[in-house]
Each structure stands twice: as structure tokens, then as C-alpha cells.
Coordinates of C-alpha atoms and ligand atoms in Angstrom, one line a residue:
X1 CA 10.8 7.5 3.0
X2 CA 13.8 7.4 0.8
X3 CA 14.6 10.1 -1.8
X4 CA 15.3 9.5 -5.4
X5 CA 17.2 11.9 -7.8
X6 CA 17.9 11.4 -11.5
X7 CA 19.4 13.4 -14.4
X8 CA 19.9 13.1 -18.1
X9 CA 21.2 16.0 -20.2
X10 CA 24.4 17.7 -21.2
X11 CA 25.7 18.6 -17.8
X12 CA 27.9 16.5 -15.5
X13 CA 25.3 14.5 -13.5
X14 CA 27.2 13.9 -10.2
X15 CA 27.1 17.5 -8.8
X16 CA 23.4 17.7 -9.6
X17 CA 22.7 14.4 -8.0
X18 CA 24.6 15.1 -4.8
X19 CA 22.9 18.5 -4.4
X20 CA 19.6 16.8 -5.0
X21 CA 20.3 14.2 -2.4
X22 CA 21.1 16.9 0.2
X23 CA 17.7 18.5 -0.6
X24 CA 16.0 15.1 -0.1
X25 CA 17.9 14.0 2.9
X26 CA 15.0 14.8 5.2
X27 CA 13.2 11.8 3.6
X28 CA 15.8 9.3 4.9
X29 CA 19.4 9.4 5.9
X30 CA 20.8 6.0 6.9
X31 CA 22.7 5.4 3.7
X32 CA 23.1 6.9 0.3
X33 CA 24.3 6.0 -3.2
X34 CA 24.8 7.2 -6.7
X35 CA 25.1 5.5 -10.1
X36 CA 26.5 7.1 -13.3
X37 CA 27.2 5.9 -16.8
X38 CA 30.7 7.3 -17.2
X39 CA 32.3 8.9 -20.3
X40 CA 33.9 5.6 -21.2
X41 CA 30.6 3.6 -20.9
X42 CA 31.0 2.0 -17.5
X43 CA 28.0 1.7 -15.2
X44 CA 29.5 2.8 -11.9
X45 CA 27.7 2.5 -8.5
X46 CA 29.1 4.2 -5.3
X47 CA 27.4 3.7 -1.9
X48 CA 28.0 4.6 1.7
X49 CA 26.4 3.9 5.1
X50 CA 25.3 7.2 6.8
X51 CA 24.5 10.6 5.4
X52 CA 25.2 12.0 2.0
X53 CA 28.5 13.6 3.1
X54 CA 29.8 10.0 3.8
X55 CA 28.9 9.2 0.2
X56 CA 30.7 12.3 -1.0
X57 CA 33.8 11.4 1.0
X58 CA 33.7 7.8 -0.4
X59 CA 33.4 9.1 -3.9
X60 CA 36.6 11.1 -3.7
X61 CA 39.1 9.9 -6.3
X62 CA 36.5 7.8 -8.2
X63 CA 35.4 8.2 -11.8
X64 CA 32.5 10.6 -11.4
X65 CA 32.1 11.5 -15.0
X66 CA 28.8 11.0 -16.9
X67 CA 25.9 13.0 -18.0
X68 CA 23.3 10.5 -16.9
X69 CA 22.8 9.2 -13.4
X70 CA 20.5 8.2 -10.5
X71 CA 20.9 8.6 -6.8
X72 CA 19.2 7.6 -3.5
X73 CA 19.1 8.5 0.1
X74 CA 17.6 5.6 2.2
X75 CA 15.4 5.0 5.2
X76 CA 15.8 1.3 5.7
X77 CA 12.8 -1.0 5.5
X78 CA 14.2 -4.4 4.4
X79 CA 17.7 -5.1 5.5
X80 CA 19.9 -3.1 8.0
X81 CA 21.3 0.2 6.9
X82 CA 24.7 -0.7 5.6
X83 CA 26.7 -0.3 2.4
X84 CA 25.5 -3.5 0.8
X85 CA 21.8 -2.8 1.3
X86 CA 22.2 0.9 0.2
X87 CA 20.8 1.8 -3.3
X88 CA 21.5 1.8 -6.3
X89 CA 21.4 -2.0 -6.8
X90 CA 23.0 -3.7 -9.8
X91 CA 21.3 -6.5 -11.6
X92 CA 23.3 -9.7 -11.8
X93 CA 25.0 -8.9 -15.1
X94 CA 25.6 -5.3 -14.0
X95 CA 23.8 -4.1 -17.1
X96 CA 21.2 -2.3 -14.9
X97 CA 21.3 -0.1 -11.8
X98 CA 18.1 0.8 -9.9
X99 CA 17.0 3.0 -7.1
X100 CA 13.7 2.5 -5.3
X101 CA 11.4 4.2 -2.8
X102 CA 8.5 2.0 -1.4
X103 CA 8.1 -1.6 -0.5
X104 CA 7.7 -4.7 -2.7
X105 CA 5.4 -6.8 -0.5
X106 CA 5.8 -10.1 -2.5
X107 CA 9.6 -9.8 -2.7
X108 CA 10.2 -13.1 -0.9
X109 CA 8.2 -15.1 -3.3
X110 CA 9.8 -13.3 -6.3
X111 CA 13.2 -13.8 -4.9
X112 CA 12.7 -17.6 -4.4
X113 CA 11.4 -17.8 -8.0
X114 CA 14.5 -16.0 -9.3
X115 CA 16.8 -18.0 -7.2
X116 CA 15.2 -21.2 -8.5
X117 CA 16.0 -19.8 -12.0
X118 CA 19.7 -19.5 -11.0
X119 CA 20.0 -15.9 -10.0
X120 CA 22.1 -14.9 -7.0
X121 CA 21.6 -11.9 -4.7
X122 CA 24.0 -9.7 -2.8
X123 CA 21.7 -7.8 -0.4
X124 CA 18.7 -8.4 1.8
X125 CA 16.6 -5.8 0.1
X126 CA 13.3 -6.0 -1.8
X127 CA 14.9 -3.5 -4.3
X128 CA 17.5 -6.0 -5.5
X129 CA 14.7 -8.4 -6.3
X130 CA 13.1 -5.7 -8.5
X131 CA 16.2 -5.0 -10.5
X132 CA 16.9 -8.7 -10.9
X133 CA 13.3 -9.3 -12.0
X134 CA 13.6 -6.7 -14.7
X135 CA 16.8 -8.2 -16.0
X136 CA 15.2 -11.7 -15.9
X137 CA 12.2 -10.4 -17.9
X138 CA 14.4 -8.7 -20.4
X139 CA 16.4 -11.9 -21.0
X140 CA 13.5 -14.4 -20.9
X141 CA 11.3 -12.2 -23.2
X142 CA 14.2 -10.9 -25.3
X143 CA 12.9 -7.4 -24.9
X144 CA 14.2 -3.9 -24.2
X145 CA 14.3 -2.1 -20.8
X146 CA 10.9 -0.5 -21.1
X147 CA 9.2 -3.8 -21.7
X148 CA 11.3 -5.5 -19.0
X149 CA 10.1 -2.9 -16.5
X150 CA 6.5 -3.3 -17.7
X151 CA 6.6 -7.1 -17.4
X152 CA 8.3 -7.0 -14.0
X153 CA 5.9 -4.4 -12.5
X154 CA 2.9 -6.5 -13.5
X155 CA 4.2 -9.1 -11.1
X156 CA 4.9 -6.8 -8.2
X157 CA 2.6 -6.2 -5.2
X158 CA 3.4 -3.1 -3.3
X159 CA 4.5 0.5 -3.7
X160 CA 7.3 1.8 -5.7
X161 CA 9.0 4.8 -7.3
X162 CA 12.0 3.6 -9.3
X163 CA 14.6 5.0 -11.6
X164 CA 16.8 2.7 -13.8
X165 CA 20.0 3.1 -15.8
X166 CA 21.1 0.6 -18.5
X167 CA 24.7 0.4 -19.4
X168 CA 24.0 -0.7 -22.9
X169 CA 21.7 2.3 -23.5
X170 CA 23.4 5.3 -22.0
X171 CA 21.1 7.7 -23.8
X172 CA 17.9 7.0 -21.9
X173 CA 16.6 7.1 -18.3
X174 CA 13.6 5.0 -17.3
X175 CA 11.4 5.6 -14.2
X176 CA 8.0 4.4 -12.9
X177 CA 5.7 4.8 -9.9
X178 CA 2.9 3.3 -8.0
X179 CA 2.1 4.6 -4.5
X180 CA 5.3 6.5 -4.0
X181 CA 5.9 9.9 -5.5
X182 CA 8.0 10.9 -8.5
X183 CA 8.3 14.2 -10.3
X184 CA 10.0 14.8 -13.6
X185 CA 11.5 18.3 -14.3
X186 CA 11.7 19.3 -17.9
X187 CA 14.2 22.1 -18.7
X188 CA 14.3 23.5 -22.3
X189 CA 17.5 25.4 -22.9
X190 CA 17.8 28.4 -25.3
X191 CA 19.7 26.2 -27.8
X192 CA 16.7 23.9 -28.0
X193 CA 18.3 21.1 -25.9
X194 CA 16.1 19.5 -23.3
X195 CA 17.4 18.0 -20.0
X196 CA 15.4 16.0 -17.5
X197 CA 15.6 15.9 -13.7
X198 CA 13.9 13.4 -11.5
X199 CA 13.0 13.8 -7.8
X200 CA 10.9 12.2 -5.1
X201 CA 9.6 15.8 -4.8
X202 CA 10.3 19.0 -6.5
X203 CA 13.0 20.3 -4.2
X204 CA 16.0 18.9 -6.2
X205 CA 14.5 20.2 -9.4
X206 CA 13.4 23.8 -8.6
X207 CA 16.8 25.4 -9.3
X208 CA 16.9 24.1 -12.8
X209 CA 13.3 24.4 -14.0
X210 CA 9.8 25.1 -12.8
X211 CA 8.2 22.9 -15.4
X212 CA 7.3 19.5 -14.0
X213 CA 5.3 16.4 -14.8
X214 CA 3.9 14.5 -11.8
X215 CA 4.1 10.9 -12.7
X216 CA 0.8 9.0 -11.9
X217 CA 0.4 5.5 -10.5
X218 CA 1.3 2.7 -12.9
X219 CA 3.0 5.0 -15.4
X220 CA 6.4 4.3 -16.8
X221 CA 8.4 7.3 -18.3
X222 CA 11.3 7.1 -20.7
X223 CA 13.4 10.2 -21.1
X224 CA 16.2 10.4 -23.7
X225 CA 18.9 12.8 -24.8
X226 CA 16.9 14.0 -27.8
X227 CA 14.4 15.5 -25.4
X228 CA 11.8 12.7 -25.8
X229 CA 9.5 12.1 -22.8
X230 CA 7.3 9.1 -23.4
X231 CA 4.8 8.1 -20.7
X232 CA 3.1 4.7 -21.0
X233 CA 1.0 2.8 -18.5
X234 CA 1.4 -0.8 -17.5
X235 CA -1.2 -1.8 -20.1
X236 CA 0.9 -0.1 -22.9
X237 CA -1.5 2.9 -23.3
X238 CA 0.4 6.1 -24.2
X239 CA -0.4 9.0 -21.8
X240 CA 0.0 12.6 -22.7
X241 CA 2.5 14.2 -20.2
X242 CA 0.8 17.0 -18.3
X243 CA 3.2 19.9 -17.7
X244 CA 2.6 21.8 -14.4
X245 CA 4.3 25.0 -13.2
X246 CA 5.9 24.7 -9.8
X247 CA 4.7 27.2 -7.1
X248 CA 8.0 27.0 -5.2
X249 CA 11.1 29.1 -5.0
X250 CA 14.6 28.4 -3.9
X251 CA 14.4 30.5 -0.7
X252 CA 11.7 28.4 0.6
X253 CA 13.9 25.3 0.7
X254 CA 17.0 26.9 2.1
X255 CA 17.8 27.7 5.7
X256 CA 17.9 31.5 5.2
X257 CA 20.4 32.2 8.0
X258 CA 18.8 29.9 10.6
X259 CA 20.9 27.1 12.1
X260 CA 18.2 24.6 11.4
X261 CA 15.1 24.2 9.2
X262 CA 13.0 23.5 12.3
X263 CA 13.8 26.9 13.8
X264 CA 13.3 28.7 10.5
X265 CA 9.9 26.9 10.1
X266 CA 8.9 27.8 13.7
X267 CA 9.6 31.5 13.0
X268 CA 8.0 31.3 9.6
X269 CA 4.6 30.5 11.1
X270 CA 3.0 34.0 11.2
X271 CA 3.8 34.6 7.5
X272 CA 3.0 31.0 6.5
X273 CA -0.4 31.3 8.2
X274 CA -1.0 34.7 6.5
X275 CA -0.5 32.9 3.2
X276 CA -2.8 30.1 4.3
X277 CA -5.7 32.4 5.1
X278 CA -5.2 34.8 2.2
X279 CA -8.2 35.0 -0.1
X280 CA -10.0 32.6 2.2
X281 CA -10.7 34.8 5.3
X282 CA -12.1 38.1 4.4
X283 CA -11.7 40.6 7.4
X284 CA -13.9 43.3 5.7
X285 CA -16.9 41.2 5.1
X286 CA -16.0 38.9 8.0
X287 CA -16.5 35.9 5.8
X288 CA -14.8 32.7 4.9
X289 CA -14.6 31.3 1.4
X290 CA -13.3 27.8 0.8
X291 CA -13.9 26.7 -2.7
X292 CA -13.5 23.0 -1.6
X293 CA -16.7 23.4 0.5
X294 CA -18.6 25.9 -1.8
X295 CA -18.3 23.5 -4.8
X296 CA -19.9 20.7 -2.7
X297 CA -22.3 22.5 -0.5
X298 CA -25.0 19.7 -0.7
X299 CA -22.5 17.2 0.6
X300 CA -21.7 19.3 3.6
X301 CA -25.4 20.2 4.2
X302 CA -26.5 16.6 4.2
X303 CA -23.6 14.8 5.7
X304 CA -24.4 12.5 8.7
X305 CA -20.9 12.5 10.2
X306 CA -17.3 13.5 9.6
X307 CA -14.4 11.1 10.1
X308 CA -10.9 12.6 10.1
X309 CA -8.0 10.2 9.3
X310 CA -4.4 11.1 10.0
X311 CA -1.1 10.1 11.6
X312 CA 1.3 11.6 14.2
X313 CA 1.2 15.4 14.4
X314 CA -1.5 15.5 11.8
X315 CA -3.6 13.4 14.1
X316 CA -3.2 16.0 16.8
X317 CA -4.4 18.8 14.6
X318 CA -7.3 16.6 13.5
X319 CA -8.3 16.3 17.2
X320 CA -8.4 20.1 17.5
X321 CA -10.4 20.2 14.2
X322 CA -12.9 17.7 15.7
X323 CA -13.5 19.9 18.8
X324 CA -13.9 23.0 16.6
X325 CA -16.2 21.4 13.9
X326 CA -18.4 19.7 16.5
X327 CA -18.8 23.0 18.4
X328 CA -19.4 25.2 15.3
X329 CA -21.3 22.8 13.0
X330 CA -23.1 20.4 15.4
X331 CA -21.9 17.4 13.3
X332 CA -20.4 14.3 15.1
X333 CA -16.7 14.1 14.2
X334 CA -14.6 11.0 14.8
X335 CA -10.8 11.2 14.6
X336 CA -9.0 8.0 13.6
X337 CA -5.4 6.8 13.4
X338 CA -5.3 6.0 9.7
X339 CA -3.2 2.9 10.4
X340 CA -5.9 1.5 12.7
X341 CA -8.9 2.6 10.6
X342 CA -7.7 1.0 7.4
X343 CA -7.5 -2.5 9.0
X344 CA -10.6 -2.7 11.1
X345 CA -13.5 -2.8 8.6
X346 CA -15.0 0.5 10.0
X347 CA -18.6 1.4 9.5
X348 CA -18.7 4.1 6.8
X349 CA -21.9 5.5 5.4
X350 CA -22.2 7.0 1.9
X351 CA -23.3 10.3 3.5
X352 CA -20.2 10.4 5.6
X353 CA -17.4 12.9 4.8
X354 CA -13.9 11.5 5.4
X355 CA -11.2 14.1 5.7
X356 CA -7.5 13.1 5.3
X357 CA -5.1 15.4 7.1
X358 CA -1.5 15.1 5.9
X359 CA 1.4 17.5 5.5
X360 CA 3.1 15.3 2.8
X361 CA 0.0 14.0 1.2
X362 CA 1.9 10.8 0.8
X363 CA 1.5 9.0 4.2
X364 CA 0.8 5.4 3.2
X365 CA -1.7 4.6 6.0
X366 CA -3.7 7.9 5.4
X367 CA -3.8 7.2 1.7
X368 CA -5.0 3.6 2.3
X369 CA -7.6 4.8 4.8
X370 CA -9.2 7.2 2.3
X371 CA -9.1 4.5 -0.4
X372 CA -11.1 2.3 1.9
X373 CA -13.6 5.1 2.6
X374 CA -13.9 5.7 -1.2
X375 CA -14.8 2.0 -1.7
X376 CA -17.6 2.5 0.8
X377 CA -18.9 5.5 -1.0
X378 CA -17.9 8.3 1.4
X379 CA -17.1 11.8 0.1
X380 CA -13.3 12.4 0.5
X381 CA -11.8 15.8 1.5
X382 CA -8.0 16.4 1.7
X383 CA -6.2 18.8 4.0
X384 CA -2.6 18.6 2.7
X385 CA 0.4 20.8 2.2
X386 CA 2.3 19.3 -0.7
X387 CA 0.7 20.3 -4.0
X388 CA 0.0 17.5 -6.4
X389 CA 0.7 14.8 -3.9
X390 CA -1.2 11.5 -3.8
X391 CA -3.9 12.4 -1.2
X392 CA -5.1 15.5 -2.9
X393 CA -5.3 13.6 -6.1
X394 CA -7.3 10.8 -4.5
X395 CA -9.9 13.0 -2.8
X396 CA -13.1 14.6 -4.2
X397 CA -12.3 18.0 -2.9
X398 CA -9.9 19.7 -0.4
X399 CA -8.0 22.7 0.9
X400 CA -4.2 23.1 0.6
X401 CA -2.4 24.5 3.6
X402 CA -0.1 26.8 1.4
X403 CA 2.4 27.1 4.3
X404 CA 5.4 26.3 2.0
X405 CA 7.7 23.3 2.0
X406 CA 8.4 21.9 5.5
X407 CA 11.9 20.4 5.5
X408 CA 12.6 19.8 9.2
X409 CA 11.5 16.3 10.1
X410 CA 9.5 17.5 13.1
X411 CA 6.4 19.2 11.9
X412 CA 5.8 22.7 13.1
X413 CA 4.3 25.1 10.6
X414 CA 2.3 22.3 9.0
X415 CA 0.7 21.6 12.4
X416 CA -0.5 25.2 12.8
X417 CA -1.4 25.4 9.1
X418 CA -3.6 22.3 9.6
X419 CA -5.2 23.7 12.7
X420 CA -6.0 27.1 11.0
X421 CA -7.2 25.3 7.8
X422 CA -9.5 23.0 9.9
X423 CA -10.8 26.0 11.7
X424 CA -11.6 27.7 8.4
X425 CA -13.2 24.5 7.2
X426 CA -15.4 24.4 10.4
X427 CA -16.5 28.0 9.7
X428 CA -17.2 27.3 6.1
X429 CA -19.3 24.2 7.0
X430 CA -21.1 26.2 9.7
X431 CA -22.0 28.8 7.1
X432 CA -23.5 26.1 4.9
X433 CA -25.4 24.5 7.7
X434 CA -26.3 27.8 9.4
X435 CA -25.2 26.5 12.8
X436 CA -23.7 29.7 14.1
X437 CA -25.4 33.1 14.7
X438 CA -24.1 35.9 12.4
X439 CA -22.5 37.6 15.4
X440 CA -20.7 34.5 16.5
X441 CA -19.6 33.7 13.0
X442 CA -18.2 37.2 12.4
X443 CA -16.4 37.3 15.7
X444 CA -14.8 33.9 15.0
X445 CA -13.7 35.0 11.5
X446 CA -12.4 38.3 12.9
X447 CA -10.4 36.6 15.7
X448 CA -8.9 33.9 13.4
X449 CA -7.7 36.7 11.2
X450 CA -5.7 38.2 14.1
X451 CA -3.9 34.9 14.8
X452 CA -0.8 35.4 12.7
X453 CA -0.1 38.8 14.5
X454 CA -0.6 37.1 17.8
X455 CA 1.8 34.3 16.8
X456 CA 4.4 37.0 16.0
X457 CA 3.9 38.4 19.4
X458 CA 4.3 35.0 21.0
X459 CA 7.6 34.4 19.1
X460 CA 8.9 37.9 20.0
X461 CA 8.0 37.6 23.7
X462 CA 9.4 34.1 24.5
X463 CA 12.9 34.7 23.4
X464 CA 14.6 33.4 26.6
X465 CA 13.7 29.8 26.0
X466 CA 17.2 28.9 24.8
X467 CA 18.8 29.7 28.2
X468 CA 16.1 28.2 30.2
X469 CA 16.0 24.9 28.2
X470 CA 19.5 24.1 29.4
X471 CA 18.2 23.2 32.8
X472 CA 16.0 20.5 31.4
X473 CA 18.5 18.6 29.3
X474 CA 19.3 16.1 32.0
X475 CA 15.6 15.1 32.6
X476 CA 14.6 11.6 31.7
X477 CA 10.8 12.3 31.6
X478 CA 8.4 15.1 30.9
X479 CA 4.7 15.2 31.4
X480 CA 2.5 17.6 29.3
X481 CA -1.0 18.5 30.4
X482 CA -3.9 20.4 28.8
X483 CA -7.7 20.3 28.8
X484 CA -10.3 20.8 26.1
X485 CA -8.7 22.3 23.0
X486 CA -5.3 22.2 24.7
X487 CA -5.2 18.5 25.4
X488 CA -4.1 17.9 21.7
X489 CA -1.5 20.7 22.3
X490 CA -0.1 18.6 25.3
X491 CA 0.1 15.6 23.0
X492 CA 1.9 17.6 20.3
X493 CA 4.3 19.2 22.8
X494 CA 5.2 15.8 24.1
X495 CA 5.7 14.3 20.6
X496 CA 8.0 17.2 19.6
X497 CA 10.2 16.7 22.6
X498 CA 10.4 12.9 22.2
X499 CA 11.2 13.0 18.5
X500 CA 14.0 15.5 18.5
X501 CA 15.6 15.3 22.0
X502 CA 14.8 11.5 22.7
X503 CA 13.5 12.4 26.1
X504 CA 10.5 10.4 27.1
X505 CA 7.4 12.6 27.3
X506 CA 3.7 11.9 27.7
X507 CA 0.8 14.2 26.9
X508 CA -2.4 13.8 29.0
X509 CA -5.7 15.4 29.5
X510 CA -5.0 17.3 32.8
X511 CA -7.9 15.8 34.7
X512 CA -6.8 12.2 33.8
X513 CA -3.5 12.8 35.6
X514 CA -5.1 11.6 38.9
X515 CA -6.0 8.3 37.3
X516 CA -2.4 7.2 37.0
X517 CA 0.3 9.5 35.8
X518 CA 0.4 11.5 39.0
X519 CA 2.3 8.5 40.4
X520 CA 5.3 9.6 38.2
X521 CA 5.5 13.1 39.7
X522 CA 8.5 13.9 41.9
X523 CA 11.2 16.6 42.1
X524 CA 12.8 15.3 38.9
X525 CA 9.7 15.6 36.8
X526 CA 9.0 18.7 34.8
X527 CA 5.3 19.1 34.1
X528 CA 4.3 21.4 31.2
X529 CA 0.8 22.7 31.7
X530 CA -1.1 24.6 29.0
X531 CA -3.2 26.9 31.2
X532 CA -4.7 29.8 29.3
X533 CA -7.4 31.9 31.1
X534 CA -10.2 30.1 29.4
X535 CA -12.7 27.2 29.7
X536 CA -11.6 25.1 32.5
X537 CA -9.0 27.5 33.9
X538 CA -9.9 27.0 37.5
X539 CA -9.8 23.3 37.2
X540 CA -6.4 23.4 35.6
X541 CA -5.2 25.6 38.5
X542 CA -6.3 22.8 40.9
X543 CA -4.4 20.3 38.8
X544 CA -1.3 22.5 39.0
X545 CA -1.7 22.6 42.8
X546 CA -1.9 18.8 43.0
X547 CA 1.4 18.6 41.1
X548 CA 3.2 21.2 43.1
X549 CA 2.2 19.5 46.4
X550 CA 4.0 16.4 45.1
X551 CA 7.2 18.4 44.3
X552 CA 6.8 18.5 40.5
X553 CA 8.3 21.4 38.6
X554 CA 5.7 23.4 36.7
X555 CA 6.4 24.9 33.3
X556 CA 3.3 26.7 32.2
X557 CA 1.8 28.4 29.1
X558 CA -0.3 31.3 30.4
X559 CA -2.4 34.1 29.1
X560 CA -0.7 37.5 29.2
X561 CA -1.5 39.2 32.5
X562 CA -2.4 36.0 34.4
X563 CA -0.6 36.3 37.7
X564 CA -2.2 33.3 39.5
X565 CA -0.6 30.6 37.4
X566 CA 2.5 32.7 36.9
X567 CA 3.2 32.7 40.6
X568 CA 2.6 28.9 40.9
X569 CA 5.0 28.2 38.1
X570 CA 8.7 27.5 38.2
X571 CA 8.9 28.7 34.6
X572 CA 6.2 30.2 32.3
X573 CA 5.6 31.2 28.7
X574 CA 3.2 33.9 27.8
X575 CA 0.7 34.0 25.0
X576 CA -1.8 36.8 24.1
X577 CA -5.4 36.3 24.8
X578 CA -7.6 34.8 22.1
X579 CA -10.8 32.6 21.8
X580 CA -10.5 29.3 23.6
X581 CA -10.7 27.4 20.2
X582 CA -7.7 29.3 18.8
X583 CA -5.4 29.0 21.8
X584 CA -3.7 25.9 20.3
X585 CA -2.3 28.0 17.5
X586 CA -0.5 30.1 20.0
X587 CA 0.2 27.7 22.9
X588 CA 2.0 25.2 20.7
X589 CA 4.7 27.8 19.7
X590 CA 6.6 27.9 23.1
X591 CA 6.4 24.1 23.2
X592 CA 8.0 23.8 19.8
X593 CA 10.7 26.2 20.9
X594 CA 11.2 24.3 24.2
X595 CA 11.7 21.0 22.4
X596 CA 14.0 22.7 19.8
X597 CA 16.3 24.2 22.4
X598 CA 16.4 21.2 24.7
X599 CA 17.4 19.1 21.6
X600 CA 20.0 21.6 20.5
X601 CA 21.5 21.7 24.0
X602 CA 21.7 17.9 24.0
X603 CA 23.6 18.1 20.7
X604 CA 20.9 16.3 18.7
X605 CA 20.5 16.5 15.0
X606 CA 17.3 18.5 15.1
X607 CA 16.4 18.4 11.4
X608 CA 17.2 14.7 11.0
X609 CA 16.4 12.9 14.2
X610 CA 17.4 9.3 14.5
X611 CA 15.2 6.6 13.0
X612 CA 12.7 9.1 11.6
X613 CA 11.9 10.3 8.1
X614 CA 9.7 13.1 6.9
X615 CA 7.2 11.3 5.0
X616 CA 6.1 7.7 5.8
X617 CA 5.3 6.2 2.5
X618 CA 5.5 2.7 3.8
X619 CA 3.2 1.0 6.4
Ligands
F6R701 C1 5.9 14.7 13.8 C2 5.6 14.4 12.4 C3 4.9 13.1 12.1 C4 3.9 13.4 10.9 C5 3.3 12.0 10.5 C6 2.2 12.3 9.4 O1 6.6 15.9 13.9 O2 6.0 15.1 11.5 O3 4.3 12.6 13.2 O4 2.9 14.3 11.4 O5 4.2 11.2 10.0 O6 2.8 12.8 8.3 P1 1.9 13.6 7.2 O7 1.3 14.8 7.9 O8 2.8 13.9 6.1 O9 0.8 12.6 6.8

């Protein structure tokens, strides 16, 4: 939620900040703002409701000078998205300006206390409370900004990543984090000068430097123009900044000729998955090597149960992972919505393994779920995409997806990256527990290795979806059906359509249809059926017949060469044959494309759908 950018150095800050906001806009886009300490020493704040372009338009003709600044793009939590509630927020004296990502849970109590001490507020936000509290601490303790921040944060309950400017001290930038991400880019120039960049993730930083420090929870960082970077924790203990090198390049975060990031990311899937399996699946020895499992073999050998916690699309991939791991490893696997799990005092045994699946590695509920599991002694395993994010840092072991940055708000390549990673995880655990015959193991490794090529085939052979999608733009409802491994694919297809086209859609296990949803079927209702020639194929054919006899329009995903379902379908997409357990990796692709083209035809903002943000770092 919300994106933060910051800069201190010798360059003009405004263009850097605006470019950074565009890169972070996927995190939230209902309002934006920027603050600069100008060349004549003013602390200016400019804000606008809407996207970053609205801010740019509003800034025209203003004093945009300054070599230090902070900026923010917002996904509203407290207070409606308008100009007043947009960040940065001034303190009462206008000596401070602050941007914030996260939620201050005790903001009401803090605000009442500050109001009782005579402070007044302009906005409804928890963020304004934070900047006022810092100013109050500085005044009442007669201390500098760093100490004021430290004292204020000790009184705060909740999550934050903040960056603060002080008018009286234009040569330093202060930031802090707890629970929300913050990355500091450090660029050393050839003349010895050092400039610092701040970002909620590395995307606003990568074009200036690949040297970064990931700020840790309860750390405060002070950056100044002399190149000093001091990191101190809330208890005043100095921390040595750990410099990491980013594994990211600019091409990965640009559209590369595609009209939307989502389409680019759909087409990237074959290569993204090749990178994901590289060095892990060995086609010659027909082996799988996951260091995250190898380093903890005893845990996997002796575990009683696996619990997978996730949200949204990641929950769907977790469900496919459950089916695979149960089948291959003979371990009971439970899949939990992280938001439910964390609040219901679940039974967790010390010999359980809890897996967190998350693209961003920052989803607040998933993070809280594994923290709860950690308290109960479980072994924690992360399956995440964003390197250095909070979940990988909180887990005992894990496997990164390595599918590259996902910028489109609707998850596509991260979903298939998660499914293939969970399949490799299942194979690696099966190897430790010896639950598969050698022949079966080799065959599953071999077939998984072929998946990226089969994905490419699927993309190349379903090119007409754009034309065909037009016919469905006026539909009010869609039903998605699948069985076994393809039930989660039906859920994912429905979620994709809902979130970017705003058409209501439901995913159902095909056989459950008779227990209710069939009542919805009429001539107006497209029913998308994932019907590969596997498992319960005959039963799915019967389900299709039941829908057709009630007038429903059938859109099917079929195995290449299947004429039975093809002839029963009004429209069909073809995928190459593969093992039942790997069909989701192929079947989801036409469903991603269908939702994409329906949304584009409806004129929706595909990469930034309304009300959504890429990473949900608040509850
Ligand atoms: C849907 C989507 C969301 C995320 C969910 C979890 O396309 O992207 O449903 O899957 O918010 O996010 P992560 O995976 O970052 O934990």
C-alpha cells in the first residue's frame, strides 16, 4: 500500500521523485504528493487527488527547486482520498513534512492527547498524528529530529515506513520503518560525492545505483549531504548498514513495447519460469535441488503436517500446492487464508511446517500468520518473489520465485511462479521422504521441465482471444468451473476477471454447481470450464452437458486434439497435454488473457484497477 520516494544529493530532486512515484504507482494511486526544501529554504508541499499525472499538472508553475525531497503515492486507509488527506503532511509549525506507508493503530488516542495539549489537525489521517507527535516530542524534550522520531515511534502501535524533511535542517533526510518496507539506495559518484535514494521498493532506485540497504524493523536512518548514513534502532544502538547489490535491471520494470505491464507479464511467463527452475530442476539427472529443503532435511522428514498461509491469488496457488504435496509426499496439508488463521488461535504443533506464499513478501496478514506460527514453535518456510522482503527475512528457510518484478496489480507470472515452485518443493520433499518411486519422480521432474515450452505454445496458439473477448464485455456475471487441480484455476480465472474488468465472477468446483450455482445459468451466462483430458474428464463433460441443456454459453479450456468438448463449446482455448498436476500452469494462461482483453475492451485501467493496490501491507 502506498509508495514512498526520497532523495538527498546534488541533483534537482523533483524529477527524480516524480519518476520514482510513477514506478511505485502500482502500490496505490488515489492521491499523490511531494515535498521539497527549495533553494531559498522554504519547505514546500504540493498534493493532488488522483494519479501522479494530476500531481505533475498541479505542480506546474510552482517552485520545484531543491536537492532534497520526499514524495508519496497513496492507497487510502484513514480518511477519504482527497487533497487534504494526501501525503506529505506538515507538522503544525510547518517545520516538518512527513510521508508514511502503514497504519498507526493507536492514532485516535495519540491525537486526543495532542489535541489536549493544544495541537490542531487539518486532515483525518493517522499520518498527520505521527508528524505532529514528532514535533511535539522535539519541542517538549528540546531535542533534534532524530530523537524526536525515536521518542514518537516508541509511543506508536502499528506499522510504518516514514520519511521526514526538516525545514531548519535542509542537509539531512530521516527515515524509519517497522512492518512496512523501505530501501535506501547509495550512489557513490566518481568525484567522491554520495547521494541517497529512498523507495518502498527498489524500482525507483535501480536506474541510479544497484547498491542498497534494506532498512530493518525499528531502525531509523539519517542520511546527510556529506555522505553519512547512520542507522540507529529505537533503543539507540548503532547498527552497521549492510550493503546489498540489487539483482534487478531497468528492462524488467519497463513495459518493453507492451501496452500494459499485465500483458507483458503474461507473455513473460515461459522465460520467467525458465529462470525459476534454473539450477533447481536438472533434466539430465532428472533431479530437483532446493537448498531450502536440503539444508533442513530432518525438518521435512519428521514433519507431522504442512500449513500453507496466503491471501488472494497466492492462496489459489497454495491450494494447487496442497494437492500436489499431499499426492507426492503423503503429508497432510492445510491451506489457510492468512487473515483468518492469524485471529483464530489455530492448533500448531512444533513439528508442523508453516509455508507462507506471497509475491510481495510484505502482505500484512501473511506476515502476521507466520509470526503467530513462529511463537508456537513451527518451522517457517517462505515462497516469495521480492528478494529481501519481510516474509523471507522472518522465515527459517525458503525458495524465491525469481520471476522478476511483477508490476501489474493483477498477479500473473507470480501465480505460475508460485505453482511451479510449490511443485518443485513437493518433489524435493518427496525425495527426502522417499514417497515416490524413482520412475514416477523422474517422470514428474522431466515433465515439469517441459512446462515453459508448453506455456510458450499456449501463448502462441491462443492469439485470437482479443477479438473473441469483445462478445463478453456486456455480460454481468461469469461462472468458472474446474475439478481437482483445476478447481483453484477456476477460482483464479474468476478473480482475474473480477479485479480488472469489474464483472462479477465466481469460481466453483464443477460438481458443486448442482448444489446451487446452476440456478444462475441462462442464455446470458458464460460458463468457463477447465476441461483437460485428465482425471475427471468424463464427469466434467457431464457437467458441461448440464449447463448446455440450460442454455449456458460454454467457454472451455481443452487439451489439444480433444474433439468432444470442442464440439460442445461455444468457444474454446487449447493447451498441450501434460500431467494432471501441471495442467494449472497451462490452463490459467488463456484465462489471464481472457480477463485482460475483456477489461481492455471495457476501457478499464488494467494495470491499476480501482480500489486495489499491489501489496497489501495493512490489515
Ligand atoms: C490478485 C492479487 C492479490 C494478491 C494478494 C496477495 O491478482 O494480486 O490477490 O495475490 O494480495 O499478495 P501477495 O502474494 O503479495 O502476498
